Amino acid sequence: MKLKDLGEFGLIKRLADDISINDAQVVAGIGDDAAAIKAGGPKLILFTTDSLIENVHFTCSTITPYQIGWKALAVNLSDIAAMGGVPKHGLVSIGLPPQTPVDFVDSFYQGIKDLANKFKVNIVGGDTARSPQLIVNISLLGEVEEEYLALRSGAKAGDKVLVTGDLGGSAAHRLAGKHLPPRPRVEEGRVIVRRLWPTSMIDISDGLASDLRHICESSQVGAKIWSQKIPVSEKTRQMSEQSGKDFLRLALEGGEDYELLFTASPRRLSKLMSEIDVSMTVIGEITDQKGKLLLIDKEGKLHPLESKGYEHFKENRP
Ligand code: ADP
Ligand code: MG
């Protein structure tokens, strides 16, 4: 068997199977957006890492060096946001070909520094090495109060499914040969955990369909989504039309939107949603039909919601 048959998630499952987590300090380990660890203080430590690799995650023709740096940190900030946490300290490891212009590296690193400053993250170390292509890996620590920790695993039948912002923008830009710098929803995540007490949360990196499946699998529930409620901006609609793609497909499967997808009880939402100054939309509901994800179209017809989001080793990004 080859990795391309197993896929990214199959491989992680296989690797994770042999890792027994029996440390009482580990509140959440493999299988969530970040690990959550008890460290003796009043708050939990959040710990996450993500890599960007040239010609895998990006090509230098469609993204500036500054944007590569920005994005490398943004994807990590987004994982801390998905746990309901506040990002704190980062380590930055870079691999670069020797012929890389120093100016390129300066602006690449400026992208990291500017975003770190924006979210008050300290860059406290890292590693530097020669590499055949640009690779950047960032590890990020964050913190969260135990009562506000948001996992993928707590969604209950009857909960509403919500998403922040709008979807499909990143994929629409990609199709047009452009890059849309992600805006990690850290402040929004904090408001959501403090006010709405989400029963589960994840960030949309692979695509709405795929990331909703992660929530359903972790929570052992099902979900139904109304296609007409999925927020898609006018610009994304126009750009997808110009590329001859269905905007709904981009919203469901495009990925890299880095919006937050979460579930919350209808009672809590009806009490507080109107008071909250965060752009968010109810797009569906959690059901007790374990593993069953449905898309309800504008005529009210039900379709199975297939998780065709991005998966490494399977070349499938729209
Ligand atoms: P995200 O998209 O939120 O960054 P991933 O899909 O990359 O999450 O990873 C899913 C889960 O698997 C995470 O909890 C991550 O820490 C874990 N994981 C990914 N790769 C490995 C690995 N090589 N070894 C152990 N855990 C891993
Ligand atoms: Mg994530």
Tab-separated table of C-alpha atoms and ligand atoms in Angstrom, residues 33 79 152 203 205, ligand 2:
chain	number	residue	atom	x	y	z
A	33	ASP	CA	-6.857	21.466	16.363
A	79	ASP	CA	-5.808	26.355	15.375
A	152	ARG	CA	-14.228	18.909	18.332
A	203	ASP	CA	-11.292	25.915	12.081
A	205	SER	CA	-8.741	24.435	6.858
B	2	MG	MG	-7.471	23.091	12.545
